[in-house]
Coordinates of N, CA, C and O in Angstrom, one line a residue:
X365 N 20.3 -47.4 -5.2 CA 19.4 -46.4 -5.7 C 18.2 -46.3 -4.8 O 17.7 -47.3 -4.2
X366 N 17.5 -44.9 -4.7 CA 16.5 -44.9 -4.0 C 14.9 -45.3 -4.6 O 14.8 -46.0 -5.6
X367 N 14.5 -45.1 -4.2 CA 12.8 -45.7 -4.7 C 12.3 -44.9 -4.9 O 12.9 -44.0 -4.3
X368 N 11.5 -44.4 -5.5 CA 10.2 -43.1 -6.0 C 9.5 -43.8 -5.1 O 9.6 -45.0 -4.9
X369 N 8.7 -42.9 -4.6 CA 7.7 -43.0 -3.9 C 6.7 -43.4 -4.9 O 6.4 -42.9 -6.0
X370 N 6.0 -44.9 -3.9 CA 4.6 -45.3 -5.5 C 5.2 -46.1 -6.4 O 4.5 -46.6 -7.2
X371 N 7.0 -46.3 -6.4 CA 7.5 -47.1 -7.4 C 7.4 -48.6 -7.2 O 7.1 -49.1 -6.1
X372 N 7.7 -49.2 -8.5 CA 7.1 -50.7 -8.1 C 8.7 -51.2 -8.5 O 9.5 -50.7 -9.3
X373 N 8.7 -52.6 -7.6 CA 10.0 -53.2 -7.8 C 10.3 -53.9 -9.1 O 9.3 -54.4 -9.7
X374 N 11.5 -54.0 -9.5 CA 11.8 -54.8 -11.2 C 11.3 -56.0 -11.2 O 11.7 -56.8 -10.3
X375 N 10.6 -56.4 -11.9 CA 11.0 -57.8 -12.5 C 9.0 -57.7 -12.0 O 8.6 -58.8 -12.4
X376 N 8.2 -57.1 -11.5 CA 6.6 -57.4 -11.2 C 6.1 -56.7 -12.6 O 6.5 -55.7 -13.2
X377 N 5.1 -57.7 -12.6 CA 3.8 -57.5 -13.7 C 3.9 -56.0 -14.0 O 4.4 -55.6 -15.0
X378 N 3.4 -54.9 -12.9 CA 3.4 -53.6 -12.8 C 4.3 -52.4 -13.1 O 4.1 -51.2 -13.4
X379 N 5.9 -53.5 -13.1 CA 6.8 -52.3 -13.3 C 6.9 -51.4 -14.4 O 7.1 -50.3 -14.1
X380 N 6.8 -51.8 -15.8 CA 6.8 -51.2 -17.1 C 5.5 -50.4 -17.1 O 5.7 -49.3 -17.6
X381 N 4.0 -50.6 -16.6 CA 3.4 -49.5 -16.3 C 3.7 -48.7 -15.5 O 3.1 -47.6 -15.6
X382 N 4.5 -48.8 -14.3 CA 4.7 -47.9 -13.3 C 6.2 -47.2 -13.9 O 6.3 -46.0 -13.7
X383 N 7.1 -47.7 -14.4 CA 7.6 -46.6 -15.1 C 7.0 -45.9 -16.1 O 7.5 -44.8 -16.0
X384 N 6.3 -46.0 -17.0 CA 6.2 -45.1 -17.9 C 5.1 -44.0 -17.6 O 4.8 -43.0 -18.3
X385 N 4.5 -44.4 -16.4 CA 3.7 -43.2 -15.7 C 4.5 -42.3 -14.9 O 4.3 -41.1 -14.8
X386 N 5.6 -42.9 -14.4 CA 6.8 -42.1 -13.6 C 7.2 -41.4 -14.5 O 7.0 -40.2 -14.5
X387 N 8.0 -41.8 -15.7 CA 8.6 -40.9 -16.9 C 7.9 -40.0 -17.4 O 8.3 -38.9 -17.8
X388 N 5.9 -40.4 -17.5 CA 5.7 -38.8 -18.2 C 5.4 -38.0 -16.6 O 4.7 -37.0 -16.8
X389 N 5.8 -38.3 -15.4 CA 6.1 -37.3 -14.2 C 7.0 -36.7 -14.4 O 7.1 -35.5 -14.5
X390 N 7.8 -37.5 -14.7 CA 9.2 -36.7 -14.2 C 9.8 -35.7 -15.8 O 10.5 -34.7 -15.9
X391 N 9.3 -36.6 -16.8 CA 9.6 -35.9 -18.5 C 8.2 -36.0 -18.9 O 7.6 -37.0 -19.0
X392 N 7.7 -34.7 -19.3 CA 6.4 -34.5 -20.3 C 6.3 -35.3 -21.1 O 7.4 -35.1 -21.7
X393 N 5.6 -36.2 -21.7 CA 5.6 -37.0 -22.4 C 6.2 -37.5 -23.0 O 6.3 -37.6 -24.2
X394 N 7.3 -38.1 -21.7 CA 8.5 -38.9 -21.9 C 8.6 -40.4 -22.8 O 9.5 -40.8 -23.4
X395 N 7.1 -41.3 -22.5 CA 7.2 -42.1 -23.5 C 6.7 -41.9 -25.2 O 6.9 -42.5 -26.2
X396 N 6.3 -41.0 -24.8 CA 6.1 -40.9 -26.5 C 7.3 -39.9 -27.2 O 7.6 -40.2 -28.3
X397 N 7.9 -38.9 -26.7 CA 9.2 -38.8 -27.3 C 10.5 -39.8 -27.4 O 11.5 -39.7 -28.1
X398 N 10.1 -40.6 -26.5 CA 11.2 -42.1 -26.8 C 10.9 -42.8 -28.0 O 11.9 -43.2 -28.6
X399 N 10.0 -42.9 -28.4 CA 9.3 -43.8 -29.1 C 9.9 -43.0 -30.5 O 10.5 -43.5 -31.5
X400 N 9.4 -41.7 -30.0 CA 9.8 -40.9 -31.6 C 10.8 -41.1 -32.1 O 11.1 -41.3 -33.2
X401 N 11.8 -40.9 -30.9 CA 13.7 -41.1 -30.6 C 13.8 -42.2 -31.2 O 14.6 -42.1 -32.2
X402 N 13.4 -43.1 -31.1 CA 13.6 -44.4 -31.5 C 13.0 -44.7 -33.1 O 13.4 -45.7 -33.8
X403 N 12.0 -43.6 -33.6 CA 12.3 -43.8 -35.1 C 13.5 -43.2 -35.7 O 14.1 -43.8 -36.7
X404 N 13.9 -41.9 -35.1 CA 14.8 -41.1 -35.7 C 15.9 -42.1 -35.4 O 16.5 -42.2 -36.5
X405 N 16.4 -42.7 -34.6 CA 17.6 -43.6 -34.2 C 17.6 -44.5 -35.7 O 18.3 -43.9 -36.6
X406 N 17.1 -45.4 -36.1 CA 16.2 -46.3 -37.2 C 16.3 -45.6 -38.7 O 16.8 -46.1 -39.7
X407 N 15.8 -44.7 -38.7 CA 16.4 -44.0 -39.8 C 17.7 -43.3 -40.1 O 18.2 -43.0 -41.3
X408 N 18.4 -43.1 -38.9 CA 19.8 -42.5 -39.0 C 20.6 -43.6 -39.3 O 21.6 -43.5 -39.9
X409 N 20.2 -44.9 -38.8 CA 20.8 -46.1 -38.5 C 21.1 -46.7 -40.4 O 22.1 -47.3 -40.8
X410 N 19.5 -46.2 -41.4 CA 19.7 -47.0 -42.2 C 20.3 -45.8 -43.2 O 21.0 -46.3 -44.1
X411 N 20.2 -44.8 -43.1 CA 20.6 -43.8 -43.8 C 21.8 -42.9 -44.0 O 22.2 -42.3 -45.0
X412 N 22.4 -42.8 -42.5 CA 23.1 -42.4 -42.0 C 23.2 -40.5 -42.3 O 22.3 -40.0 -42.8
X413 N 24.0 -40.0 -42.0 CA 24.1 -38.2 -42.3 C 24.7 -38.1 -44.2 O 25.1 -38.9 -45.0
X414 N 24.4 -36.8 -44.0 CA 24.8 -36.2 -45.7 C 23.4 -36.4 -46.6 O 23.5 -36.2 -47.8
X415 N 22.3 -36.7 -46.1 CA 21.4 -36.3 -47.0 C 20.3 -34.9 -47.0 O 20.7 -34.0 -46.3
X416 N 19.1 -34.7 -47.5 CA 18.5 -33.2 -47.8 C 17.0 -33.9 -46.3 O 16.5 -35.0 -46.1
X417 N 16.9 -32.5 -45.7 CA 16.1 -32.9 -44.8 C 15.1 -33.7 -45.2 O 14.7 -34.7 -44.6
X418 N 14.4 -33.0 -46.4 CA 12.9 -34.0 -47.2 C 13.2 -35.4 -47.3 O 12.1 -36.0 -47.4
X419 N 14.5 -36.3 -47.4 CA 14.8 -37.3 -47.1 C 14.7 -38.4 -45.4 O 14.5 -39.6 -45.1
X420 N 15.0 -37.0 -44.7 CA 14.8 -37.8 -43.7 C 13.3 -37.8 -42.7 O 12.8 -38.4 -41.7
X421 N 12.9 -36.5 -43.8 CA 11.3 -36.0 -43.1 C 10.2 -37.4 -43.5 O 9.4 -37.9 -42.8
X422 N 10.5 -37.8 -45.0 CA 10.1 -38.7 -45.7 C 10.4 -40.3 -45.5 O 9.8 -41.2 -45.9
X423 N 11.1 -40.3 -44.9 CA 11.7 -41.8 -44.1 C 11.2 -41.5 -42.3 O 10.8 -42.6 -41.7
X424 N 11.1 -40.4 -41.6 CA 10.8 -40.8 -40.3 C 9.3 -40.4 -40.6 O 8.7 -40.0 -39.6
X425 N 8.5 -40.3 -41.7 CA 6.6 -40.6 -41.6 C 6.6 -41.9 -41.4 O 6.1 -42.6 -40.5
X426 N 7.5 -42.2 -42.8 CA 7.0 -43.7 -42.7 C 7.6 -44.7 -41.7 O 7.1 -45.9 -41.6
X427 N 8.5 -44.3 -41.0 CA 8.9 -45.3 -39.5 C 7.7 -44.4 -38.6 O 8.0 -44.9 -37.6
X428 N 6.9 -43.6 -38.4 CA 6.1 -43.2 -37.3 C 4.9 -44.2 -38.3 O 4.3 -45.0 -37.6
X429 N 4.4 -44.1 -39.7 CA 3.1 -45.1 -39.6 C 3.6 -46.7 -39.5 O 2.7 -47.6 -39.4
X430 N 4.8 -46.8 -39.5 CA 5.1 -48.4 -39.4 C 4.7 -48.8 -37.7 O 3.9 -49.7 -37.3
X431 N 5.3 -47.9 -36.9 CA 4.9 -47.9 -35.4 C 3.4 -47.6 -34.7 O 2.9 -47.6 -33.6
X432 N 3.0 -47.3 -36.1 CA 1.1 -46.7 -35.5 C 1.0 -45.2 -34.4 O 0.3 -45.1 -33.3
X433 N 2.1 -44.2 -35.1 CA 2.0 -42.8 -34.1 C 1.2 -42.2 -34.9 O 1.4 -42.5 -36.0
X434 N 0.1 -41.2 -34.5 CA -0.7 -40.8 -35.6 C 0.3 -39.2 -35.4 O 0.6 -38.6 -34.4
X435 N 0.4 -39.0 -36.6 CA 1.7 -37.4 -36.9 C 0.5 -36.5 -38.0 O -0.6 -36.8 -38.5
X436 N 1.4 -35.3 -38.0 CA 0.6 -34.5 -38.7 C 2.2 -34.3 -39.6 O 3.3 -34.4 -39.1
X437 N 1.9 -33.8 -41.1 CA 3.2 -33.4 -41.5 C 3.4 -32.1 -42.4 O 2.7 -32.0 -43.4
X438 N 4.2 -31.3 -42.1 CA 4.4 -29.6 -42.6 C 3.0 -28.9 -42.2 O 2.2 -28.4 -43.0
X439 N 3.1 -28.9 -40.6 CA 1.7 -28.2 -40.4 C 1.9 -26.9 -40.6 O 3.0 -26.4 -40.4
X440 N 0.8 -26.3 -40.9 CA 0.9 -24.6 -41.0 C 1.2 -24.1 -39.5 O 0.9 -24.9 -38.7
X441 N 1.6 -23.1 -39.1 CA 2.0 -22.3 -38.1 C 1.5 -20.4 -38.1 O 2.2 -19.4 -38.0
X442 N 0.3 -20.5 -38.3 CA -0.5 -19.0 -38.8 C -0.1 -18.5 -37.2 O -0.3 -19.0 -36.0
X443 N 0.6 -17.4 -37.9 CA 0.7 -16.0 -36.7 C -0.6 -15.5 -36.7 O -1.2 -15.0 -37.7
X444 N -1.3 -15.6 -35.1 CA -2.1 -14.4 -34.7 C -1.4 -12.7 -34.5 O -0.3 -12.5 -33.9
X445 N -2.2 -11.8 -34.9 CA -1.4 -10.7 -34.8 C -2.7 -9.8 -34.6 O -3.5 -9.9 -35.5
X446 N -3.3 -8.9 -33.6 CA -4.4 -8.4 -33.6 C -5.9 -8.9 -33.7 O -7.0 -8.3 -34.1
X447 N -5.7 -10.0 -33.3 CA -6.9 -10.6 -33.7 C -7.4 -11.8 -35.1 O -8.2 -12.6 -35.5
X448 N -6.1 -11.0 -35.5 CA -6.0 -11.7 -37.4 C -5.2 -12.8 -37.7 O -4.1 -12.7 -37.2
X449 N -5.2 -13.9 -38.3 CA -4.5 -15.1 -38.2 C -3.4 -14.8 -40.1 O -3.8 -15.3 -41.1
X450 N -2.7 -14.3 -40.1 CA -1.7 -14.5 -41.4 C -0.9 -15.6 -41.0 O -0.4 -16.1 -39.9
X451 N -1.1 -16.1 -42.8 CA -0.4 -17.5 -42.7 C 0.7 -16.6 -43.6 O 0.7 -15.8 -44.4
X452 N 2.1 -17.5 -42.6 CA 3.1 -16.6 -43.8 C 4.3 -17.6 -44.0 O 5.5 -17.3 -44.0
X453 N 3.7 -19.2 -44.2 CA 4.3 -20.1 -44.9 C 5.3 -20.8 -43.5 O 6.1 -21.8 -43.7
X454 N 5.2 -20.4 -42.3 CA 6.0 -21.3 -41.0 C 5.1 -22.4 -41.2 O 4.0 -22.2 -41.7
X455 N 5.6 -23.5 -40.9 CA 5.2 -24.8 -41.1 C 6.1 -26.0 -40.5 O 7.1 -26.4 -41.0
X456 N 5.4 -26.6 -38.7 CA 6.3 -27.2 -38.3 C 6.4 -29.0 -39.0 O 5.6 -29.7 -39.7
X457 N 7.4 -29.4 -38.6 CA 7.9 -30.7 -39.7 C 6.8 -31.9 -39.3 O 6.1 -32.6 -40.0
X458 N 7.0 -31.8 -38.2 CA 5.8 -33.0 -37.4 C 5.4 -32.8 -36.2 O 6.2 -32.5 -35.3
X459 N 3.8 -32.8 -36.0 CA 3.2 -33.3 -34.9 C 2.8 -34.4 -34.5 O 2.0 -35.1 -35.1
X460 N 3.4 -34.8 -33.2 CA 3.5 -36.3 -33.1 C 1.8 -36.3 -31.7 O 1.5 -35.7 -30.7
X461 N 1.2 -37.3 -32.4 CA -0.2 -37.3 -31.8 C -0.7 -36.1 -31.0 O -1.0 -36.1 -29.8
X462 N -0.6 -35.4 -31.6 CA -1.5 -33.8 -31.2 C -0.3 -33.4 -29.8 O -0.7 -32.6 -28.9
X463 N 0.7 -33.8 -29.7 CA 1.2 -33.5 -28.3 C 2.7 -32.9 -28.3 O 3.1 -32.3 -27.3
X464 N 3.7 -33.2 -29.7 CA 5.1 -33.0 -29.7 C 5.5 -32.6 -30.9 O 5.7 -33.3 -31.9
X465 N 5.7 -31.2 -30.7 CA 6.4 -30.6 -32.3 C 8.2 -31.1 -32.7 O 9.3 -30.7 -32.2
X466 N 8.1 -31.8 -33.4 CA 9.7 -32.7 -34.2 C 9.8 -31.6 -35.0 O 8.8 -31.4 -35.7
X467 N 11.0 -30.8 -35.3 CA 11.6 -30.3 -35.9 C 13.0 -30.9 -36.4 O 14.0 -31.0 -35.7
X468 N 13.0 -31.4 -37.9 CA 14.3 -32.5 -38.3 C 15.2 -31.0 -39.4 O 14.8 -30.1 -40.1
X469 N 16.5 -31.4 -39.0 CA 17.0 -30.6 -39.7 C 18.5 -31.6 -40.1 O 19.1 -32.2 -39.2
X470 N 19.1 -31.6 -41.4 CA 20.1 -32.0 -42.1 C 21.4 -30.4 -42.0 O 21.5 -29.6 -42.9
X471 N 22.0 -30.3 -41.2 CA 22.9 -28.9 -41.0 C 24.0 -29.4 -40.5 O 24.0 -30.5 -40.0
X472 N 25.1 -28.7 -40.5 CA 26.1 -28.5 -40.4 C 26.7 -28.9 -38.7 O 27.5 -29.7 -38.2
X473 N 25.7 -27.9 -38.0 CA 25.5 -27.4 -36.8 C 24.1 -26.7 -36.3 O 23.5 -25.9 -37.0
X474 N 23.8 -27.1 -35.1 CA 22.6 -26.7 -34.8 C 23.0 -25.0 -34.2 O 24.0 -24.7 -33.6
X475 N 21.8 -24.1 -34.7 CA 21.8 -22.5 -34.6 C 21.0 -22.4 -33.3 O 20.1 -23.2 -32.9
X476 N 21.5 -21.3 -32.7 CA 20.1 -20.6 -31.6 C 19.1 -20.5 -32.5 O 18.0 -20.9 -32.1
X477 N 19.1 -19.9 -34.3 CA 18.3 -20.1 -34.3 C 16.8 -21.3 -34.6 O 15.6 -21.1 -34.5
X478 N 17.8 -22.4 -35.0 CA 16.8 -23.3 -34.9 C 16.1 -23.7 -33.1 O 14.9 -24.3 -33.1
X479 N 16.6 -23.5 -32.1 CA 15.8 -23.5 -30.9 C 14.8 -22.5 -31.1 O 13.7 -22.9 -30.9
X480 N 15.1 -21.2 -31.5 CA 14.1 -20.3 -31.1 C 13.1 -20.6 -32.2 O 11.9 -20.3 -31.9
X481 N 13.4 -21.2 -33.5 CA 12.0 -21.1 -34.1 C 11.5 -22.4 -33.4 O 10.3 -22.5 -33.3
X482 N 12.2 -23.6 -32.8 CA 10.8 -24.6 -32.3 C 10.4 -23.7 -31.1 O 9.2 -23.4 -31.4
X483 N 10.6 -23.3 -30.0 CA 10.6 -22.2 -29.4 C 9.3 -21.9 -29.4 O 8.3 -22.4 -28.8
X484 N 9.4 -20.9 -30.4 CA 8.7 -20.1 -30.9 C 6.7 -20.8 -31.4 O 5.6 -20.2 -31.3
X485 N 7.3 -22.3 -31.9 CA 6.3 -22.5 -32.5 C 5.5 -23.7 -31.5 O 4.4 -24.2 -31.9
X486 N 6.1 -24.0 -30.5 CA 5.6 -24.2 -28.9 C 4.8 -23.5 -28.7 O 3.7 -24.0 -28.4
X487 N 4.9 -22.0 -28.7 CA 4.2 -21.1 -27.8 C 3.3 -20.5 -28.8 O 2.6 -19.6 -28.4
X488 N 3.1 -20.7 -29.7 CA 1.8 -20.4 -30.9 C 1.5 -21.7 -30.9 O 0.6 -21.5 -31.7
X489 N 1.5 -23.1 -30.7 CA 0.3 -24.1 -30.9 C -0.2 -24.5 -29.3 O -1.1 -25.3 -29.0
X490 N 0.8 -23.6 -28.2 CA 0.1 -23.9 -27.0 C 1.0 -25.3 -26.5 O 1.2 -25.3 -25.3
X491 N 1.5 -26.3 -27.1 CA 2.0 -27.3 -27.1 C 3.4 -27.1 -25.9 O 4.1 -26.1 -25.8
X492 N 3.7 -28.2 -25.1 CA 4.8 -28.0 -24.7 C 6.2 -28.8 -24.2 O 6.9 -28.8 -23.2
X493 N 6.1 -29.7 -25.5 CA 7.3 -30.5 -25.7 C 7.8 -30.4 -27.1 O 6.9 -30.6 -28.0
X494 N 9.1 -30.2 -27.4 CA 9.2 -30.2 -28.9 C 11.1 -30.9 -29.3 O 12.2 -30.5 -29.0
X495 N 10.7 -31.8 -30.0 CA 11.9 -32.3 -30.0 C 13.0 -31.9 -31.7 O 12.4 -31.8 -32.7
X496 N 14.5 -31.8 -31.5 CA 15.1 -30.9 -32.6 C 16.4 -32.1 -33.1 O 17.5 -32.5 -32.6
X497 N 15.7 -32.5 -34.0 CA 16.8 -33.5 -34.4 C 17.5 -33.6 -35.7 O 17.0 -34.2 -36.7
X498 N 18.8 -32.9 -35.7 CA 19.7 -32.9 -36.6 C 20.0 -34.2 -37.1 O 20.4 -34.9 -36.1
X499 N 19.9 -34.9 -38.3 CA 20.5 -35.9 -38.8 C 21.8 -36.0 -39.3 O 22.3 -37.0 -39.5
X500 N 22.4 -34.7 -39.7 CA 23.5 -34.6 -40.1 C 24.9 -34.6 -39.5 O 25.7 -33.8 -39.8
X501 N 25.0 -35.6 -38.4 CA 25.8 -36.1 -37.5 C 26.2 -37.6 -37.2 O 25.4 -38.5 -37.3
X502 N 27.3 -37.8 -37.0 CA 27.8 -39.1 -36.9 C 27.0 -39.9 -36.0 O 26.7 -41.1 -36.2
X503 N 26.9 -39.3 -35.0 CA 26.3 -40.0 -34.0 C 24.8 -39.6 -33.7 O 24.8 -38.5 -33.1
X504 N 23.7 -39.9 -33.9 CA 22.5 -38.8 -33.5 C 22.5 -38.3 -32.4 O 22.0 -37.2 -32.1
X505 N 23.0 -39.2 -31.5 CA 22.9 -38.6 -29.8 C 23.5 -37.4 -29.9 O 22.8 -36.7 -29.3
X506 N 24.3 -36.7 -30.3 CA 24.9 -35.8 -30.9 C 24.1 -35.0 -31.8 O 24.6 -34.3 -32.7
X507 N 22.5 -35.1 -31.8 CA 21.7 -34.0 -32.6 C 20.6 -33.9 -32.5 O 19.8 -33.2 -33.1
X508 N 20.1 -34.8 -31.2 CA 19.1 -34.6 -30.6 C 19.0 -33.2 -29.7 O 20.1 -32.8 -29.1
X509 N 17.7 -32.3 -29.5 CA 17.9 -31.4 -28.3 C 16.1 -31.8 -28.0 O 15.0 -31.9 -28.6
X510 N 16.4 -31.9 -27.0 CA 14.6 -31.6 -26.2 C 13.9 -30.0 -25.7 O 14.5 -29.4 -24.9
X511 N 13.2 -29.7 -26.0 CA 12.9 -28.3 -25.9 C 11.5 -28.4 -25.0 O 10.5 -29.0 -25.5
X512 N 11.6 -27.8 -23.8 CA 10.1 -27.6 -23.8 C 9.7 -26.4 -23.3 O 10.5 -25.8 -22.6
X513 N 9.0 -26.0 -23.4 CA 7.9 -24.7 -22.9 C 7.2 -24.8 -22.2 O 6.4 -25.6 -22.3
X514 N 7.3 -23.9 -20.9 CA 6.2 -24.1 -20.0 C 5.4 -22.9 -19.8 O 5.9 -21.8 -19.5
X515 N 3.7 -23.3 -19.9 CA 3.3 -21.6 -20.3 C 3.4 -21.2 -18.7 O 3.5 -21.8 -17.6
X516 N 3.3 -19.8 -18.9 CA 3.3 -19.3 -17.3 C 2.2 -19.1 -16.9 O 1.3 -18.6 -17.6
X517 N 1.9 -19.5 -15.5 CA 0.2 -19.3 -15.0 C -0.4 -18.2 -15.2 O 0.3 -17.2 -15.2
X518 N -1.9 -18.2 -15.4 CA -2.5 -17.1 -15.7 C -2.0 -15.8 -14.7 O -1.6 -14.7 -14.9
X519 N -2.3 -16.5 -13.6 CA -1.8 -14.9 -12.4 C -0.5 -14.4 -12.7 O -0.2 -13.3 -12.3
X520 N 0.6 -15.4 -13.4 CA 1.8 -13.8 -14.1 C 1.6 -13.4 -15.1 O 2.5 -13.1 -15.8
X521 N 0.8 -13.4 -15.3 CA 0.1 -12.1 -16.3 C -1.0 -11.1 -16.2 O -1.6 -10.3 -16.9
X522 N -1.1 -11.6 -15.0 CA -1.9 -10.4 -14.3 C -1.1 -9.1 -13.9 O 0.0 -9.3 -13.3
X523 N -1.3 -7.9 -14.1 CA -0.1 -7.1 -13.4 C -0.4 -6.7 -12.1 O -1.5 -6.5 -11.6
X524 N 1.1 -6.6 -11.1 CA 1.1 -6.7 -9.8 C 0.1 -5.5 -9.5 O -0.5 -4.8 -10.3
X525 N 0.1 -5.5 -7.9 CA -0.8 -4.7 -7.3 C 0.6 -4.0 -6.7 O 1.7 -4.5 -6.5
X526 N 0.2 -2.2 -6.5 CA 1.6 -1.6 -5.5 C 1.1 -2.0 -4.1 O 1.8 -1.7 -3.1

């Protein structure tokens, strides 16, 4: 395997800090969506699929305060629309330390539309990592999706010159 440039060799003091600065390079806040991964793993593990999402929303708070992540939970999601903020009851499941919208869903099958509402609710808190984790699967690795958003620089939205 090759080396990242700046990478430090296995087994030195350095390496576990030098990867996890490489992971949030290479993945936006790649260690702290592991971390989250790693509750939802833990709760699938003790609970397994077939139950109501508020069950598993209610079990991964409390594996994120057993781990010390500070989360926010059923935040509001107020559409700006002209200037005007209506709240019209969108409310995402968790924000994981001001930085990763967790959307947990108990379904059958994951929908486009559950991408497009985390999607969606990326690009109204500005935020741009959001993770979509179905519990209602045998395997979780099988209901995880990573979503992220990247806003576009101010100058494409500038309009072109002819």
């Amino acid at each position: 395997l090759k080396k990242r440039p700046g990478s430090v060799e296995a087994g030195t003091a350095k390496n576990d800090e030098a990867r996890t600065a490489g992971e949030e390079d290479v993945y936006m806040h790649g260690a702290l969506t592991h971390e989250v991964l790693a509750c939802a793993y833990e709760v699938h593990t003790v609970l397994g699929p077939g139950l109501l999402e508020s069950a598993y929303r209610a079990c991964m708070e409390r594996e994120l305060r057993l781990r010390d992540l500070a989360y926010e939970a059923e935040c509001p999601m107020p559409i700006r629309y002209k200037g005007e903020a209506l709240d019209r009851g969108y409310r995402a499941d968790l924000i994981i330390e001001g930085k990763v919208i967790v959307e947990l869903e108990a379904v059958d099958k994951l929908l486009p539309i559950h991408y497009t509402q985390l999607f969606t609710y990326l690009r109204l808190t500005g935020l741009h990592v959001g993770l979509l984790i179905n519990f209602n699967v045998s395997s979780l690795r099988n209901g995880i999706k990573r979503v992220v958003h990247k806003a576009r620089p101010e100058a494409a939205l500038l309009p072109s010159t002819p």
